[in-house]
């Protein structure tokens, strides 16, 4: 069973702080890694994806990937109350088809 | 901005009844998917569809499930004889495998299926 693990949280950070969300995966053949945001009762919304080791920045978001450690993270700078949601890590391996394998998600609460 | 649309947004059905969930994927996308999310649990893959046939399916996608692309725009998921445990949010997604971010999947707003 190929697992994607996330701490369920909740992770509570004050407004303006950096939120750090982590994800580990068991499938060494994984090629692409995605972070989705999901508000309660809504569908997953893609925030960003990363393929290569290192950092990838997009606005207030930075994804970090370390394939050797099978670890991917998402940093949210200047956190806002509107960032309060569940963040889903999803992993893709084309050798396993085009399906995404999701973690259970980390609940983030940004307090004013 | 193009989006995946799903209908209905909420469906209530009696146990044992058949339901059809409908999706209109993004028009230039070639891969279509159904995922489900039971309340409080993770998003789970059900099936992918490419070139008018099932590309991959999970162990959840048993004989009571089927998918179809009846015309050039719609993509449907049929559950033949619903069970209480089929109650979940069902998400349709699509992706463009030849685009610049070929594995990026866009999700519809979901259909909440309640089996009573």
Coordinates of C-alpha atoms in Angstrom, one line a residue:
Chain A
X1 CA 0.0 0.0 0.0
X2 CA 1.5 3.3 -1.1
X3 CA 1.0 5.8 1.7
X4 CA 0.9 9.6 1.8
X5 CA 1.1 10.8 5.4
X6 CA 0.2 14.1 6.9
X7 CA -0.3 15.3 10.4
X8 CA -4.0 15.9 10.8
X9 CA -3.5 18.9 13.0
X10 CA -5.1 21.3 13.6
X11 CA -2.1 23.5 13.1
X12 CA -2.7 26.9 14.6
X13 CA -0.7 29.9 13.6
X14 CA -1.2 33.6 14.3
X15 CA -2.1 35.9 11.4
X16 CA 1.1 37.1 9.7
X17 CA 3.2 34.1 10.7
X18 CA 4.6 31.3 8.5
X19 CA 2.6 28.1 8.4
X20 CA 4.6 25.0 7.6
X21 CA 2.8 21.9 6.4
X22 CA 4.5 18.6 5.9
X23 CA 3.9 15.4 3.9
X24 CA 5.8 12.1 3.6
X25 CA 5.2 9.5 1.0
X26 CA 6.2 5.9 0.7
X27 CA 6.4 5.4 -3.1
X28 CA 10.0 6.1 -4.2
X29 CA 8.8 6.2 -7.9
X30 CA 6.6 9.2 -7.2
X31 CA 7.2 11.9 -9.8
X32 CA 4.9 14.9 -9.1
X33 CA 3.7 16.4 -5.9
X34 CA 0.7 18.6 -5.4
X35 CA -0.7 20.7 -2.7
X36 CA -4.5 21.3 -2.7
X37 CA -6.5 23.5 -0.4
X38 CA -9.9 22.3 0.7
X39 CA -12.4 24.4 2.5
X40 CA -15.1 22.5 4.5
X41 CA -17.7 21.0 2.2
X42 CA -15.9 22.2 -1.0
X43 CA -13.7 20.6 -3.6
X44 CA -9.9 20.5 -3.6
X45 CA -8.3 23.5 -5.2
X46 CA -4.8 23.2 -6.6
X47 CA -2.4 25.6 -5.0
X48 CA 0.9 24.4 -6.5
X49 CA 2.8 21.5 -7.8
X50 CA 6.5 20.5 -7.7
X51 CA 8.5 18.0 -9.7
X52 CA 12.1 18.7 -8.9
X53 CA 14.1 18.6 -5.7
X54 CA 14.4 22.0 -4.0
X55 CA 12.1 24.9 -3.6
X56 CA 9.4 26.4 -5.8
X57 CA 7.8 29.7 -4.9
X58 CA 4.5 31.1 -6.0
X59 CA 3.4 34.3 -4.2
X60 CA 3.1 33.6 -0.5
X61 CA 3.5 29.8 -1.1
X62 CA 6.7 27.8 -1.3
X63 CA 6.8 24.1 -1.9
X64 CA 9.8 22.2 -0.9
X65 CA 10.7 18.7 -2.2
X66 CA 13.3 16.2 -1.0
X67 CA 13.0 13.0 -3.0
X68 CA 15.8 11.3 -1.1
X69 CA 13.9 11.8 2.2
X70 CA 10.5 11.3 0.5
X71 CA 9.4 14.5 1.9
X72 CA 7.4 17.5 0.6
X73 CA 6.4 20.6 2.4
X74 CA 4.3 23.7 1.9
X75 CA 5.2 27.0 3.5
X76 CA 2.6 29.8 3.7
X77 CA 4.1 33.2 4.4
X78 CA 2.1 36.0 5.9
X79 CA -0.7 33.7 6.8
X80 CA -4.2 35.1 6.6
X81 CA -7.4 34.0 8.3
X82 CA -8.7 33.1 4.8
X83 CA -5.9 30.5 4.6
X84 CA -7.7 28.5 7.3
X85 CA -8.6 25.3 5.5
X86 CA -7.4 21.7 5.1
X87 CA -4.3 21.3 3.0
X88 CA -4.1 18.1 1.0
X89 CA -0.8 16.6 -0.2
X90 CA -1.2 14.5 -3.4
X91 CA 1.4 12.3 -5.1
X92 CA 1.6 11.1 -8.7
X93 CA 3.4 8.2 -10.2
X94 CA 2.8 7.7 -14.0
X95 CA 3.8 4.0 -13.6
X96 CA 0.7 3.7 -11.4
X97 CA -1.5 5.4 -13.9
X98 CA -2.7 9.0 -13.7
X99 CA -4.4 8.7 -10.4
X100 CA -3.5 11.0 -7.5
X101 CA -2.8 9.5 -4.2
X102 CA -3.9 11.8 -1.4
X103 CA -3.0 12.2 2.2
X104 CA -5.7 12.8 4.8
X105 CA -4.8 16.5 5.0
X106 CA -3.7 18.9 7.6
X107 CA -6.2 21.3 9.1
X108 CA -4.7 24.9 9.3
X109 CA -6.2 27.5 11.5
X110 CA -4.9 31.1 11.2
X111 CA -6.0 33.2 14.2
X112 CA -6.5 36.9 13.9
Chain B
X1 CA -11.6 30.4 -16.7
X2 CA -12.5 26.9 -17.8
X3 CA -13.9 24.7 -15.0
X4 CA -15.2 21.2 -14.4
X5 CA -18.9 21.3 -13.7
X6 CA -20.9 18.6 -11.8
X7 CA -24.6 18.0 -11.4
X8 CA -26.5 17.6 -9.2
X9 CA -24.8 19.3 -6.3
X10 CA -26.7 17.1 -3.9
X11 CA -28.5 13.8 -4.5
X12 CA -30.5 11.9 -1.9
X13 CA -31.4 8.3 -2.9
X14 CA -32.8 5.3 -1.2
X15 CA -30.7 2.3 -0.6
X16 CA -30.8 -0.1 -3.6
X17 CA -31.6 2.6 -6.1
X18 CA -29.4 3.5 -9.1
X19 CA -27.9 7.0 -9.3
X20 CA -26.1 8.7 -12.1
X21 CA -23.7 11.5 -11.3
X22 CA -22.8 13.9 -14.2
X23 CA -19.7 15.9 -15.0
X24 CA -18.6 18.1 -17.8
X25 CA -14.8 18.1 -17.9
X26 CA -12.7 21.0 -19.2
X27 CA -13.1 20.9 -23.0
X28 CA -9.5 20.3 -24.1
X29 CA -8.7 17.8 -21.4
X30 CA -8.3 14.1 -22.3
X31 CA -8.1 12.4 -18.9
X32 CA -11.2 12.2 -16.7
X33 CA -11.4 10.9 -13.2
X34 CA -13.8 10.2 -10.4
X35 CA -12.8 10.5 -6.8
X36 CA -14.8 10.2 -3.7
X37 CA -14.4 11.6 -0.1
X38 CA -16.4 10.0 2.7
X39 CA -17.0 12.6 5.4
X40 CA -13.9 13.2 7.5
X41 CA -11.8 10.9 5.4
X42 CA -9.3 11.4 2.6
X43 CA -10.0 11.8 -1.1
X44 CA -9.9 8.4 -2.7
X45 CA -9.4 7.6 -6.4
X46 CA -12.1 5.6 -8.0
X47 CA -11.4 5.5 -11.8
X48 CA -9.7 7.2 -14.6
X49 CA -10.9 7.3 -18.2
X50 CA -8.9 8.0 -21.4
X51 CA -9.6 7.6 -25.0
X52 CA -13.1 6.3 -24.3
X53 CA -12.1 3.5 -22.0
X54 CA -11.2 2.9 -18.4
X55 CA -7.5 3.6 -17.9
X56 CA -7.2 2.6 -14.3
X57 CA -9.5 1.7 -11.4
X58 CA -9.2 1.2 -7.7
X59 CA -10.4 -1.7 -5.6
X60 CA -13.3 0.6 -4.6
X61 CA -14.6 0.6 -8.2
X62 CA -16.4 -2.7 -8.2
X63 CA -19.1 -4.1 -10.4
X64 CA -21.7 -1.7 -9.0
X65 CA -19.9 1.2 -10.5
X66 CA -19.6 2.1 -14.2
X67 CA -18.5 5.2 -16.1
X68 CA -19.5 6.4 -19.5
X69 CA -18.8 9.3 -21.9
X70 CA -22.2 9.3 -23.7
X71 CA -21.3 12.3 -25.9
X72 CA -18.5 14.7 -26.5
X73 CA -18.9 16.7 -23.3
X74 CA -20.4 14.6 -20.5
X75 CA -18.8 12.1 -18.3
X76 CA -21.0 10.1 -15.9
X77 CA -20.6 7.8 -13.0
X78 CA -23.3 5.3 -12.4
X79 CA -23.9 3.4 -9.1
X80 CA -26.2 0.6 -9.8
X81 CA -27.5 -0.4 -6.4
X82 CA -26.5 2.1 -3.8
X83 CA -25.5 1.2 -0.3
X84 CA -25.4 3.3 2.8
X85 CA -21.6 3.3 2.7
X86 CA -21.7 4.9 -0.8
X87 CA -22.7 8.2 1.0
X88 CA -19.9 10.5 0.2
X89 CA -18.9 13.6 -1.8
X90 CA -18.0 12.5 -5.4
X91 CA -15.6 14.6 -7.3
X92 CA -15.0 14.6 -11.0
X93 CA -11.7 15.8 -12.3
X94 CA -9.9 16.3 -15.6
X95 CA -6.4 16.8 -16.8
X96 CA -4.5 17.5 -20.0
X97 CA -1.7 14.9 -20.2
X98 CA 0.0 16.8 -23.0
X99 CA -0.2 20.3 -21.5
X100 CA 2.7 22.1 -19.7
X101 CA 1.6 20.7 -16.3
X102 CA 0.3 17.4 -17.7
X103 CA -0.5 15.8 -14.4
X104 CA -2.4 18.7 -12.9
X105 CA -5.9 17.7 -12.2
X106 CA -8.8 20.2 -11.9
X107 CA -11.7 19.2 -9.7
X108 CA -15.3 20.0 -10.0
X109 CA -17.4 21.3 -7.1
X110 CA -18.6 17.8 -6.2
X111 CA -21.9 15.9 -5.8
X112 CA -22.9 15.1 -2.3
X113 CA -24.5 11.7 -2.4
X114 CA -26.6 10.7 0.6
X115 CA -28.0 7.2 0.7
X116 CA -30.9 6.7 3.1

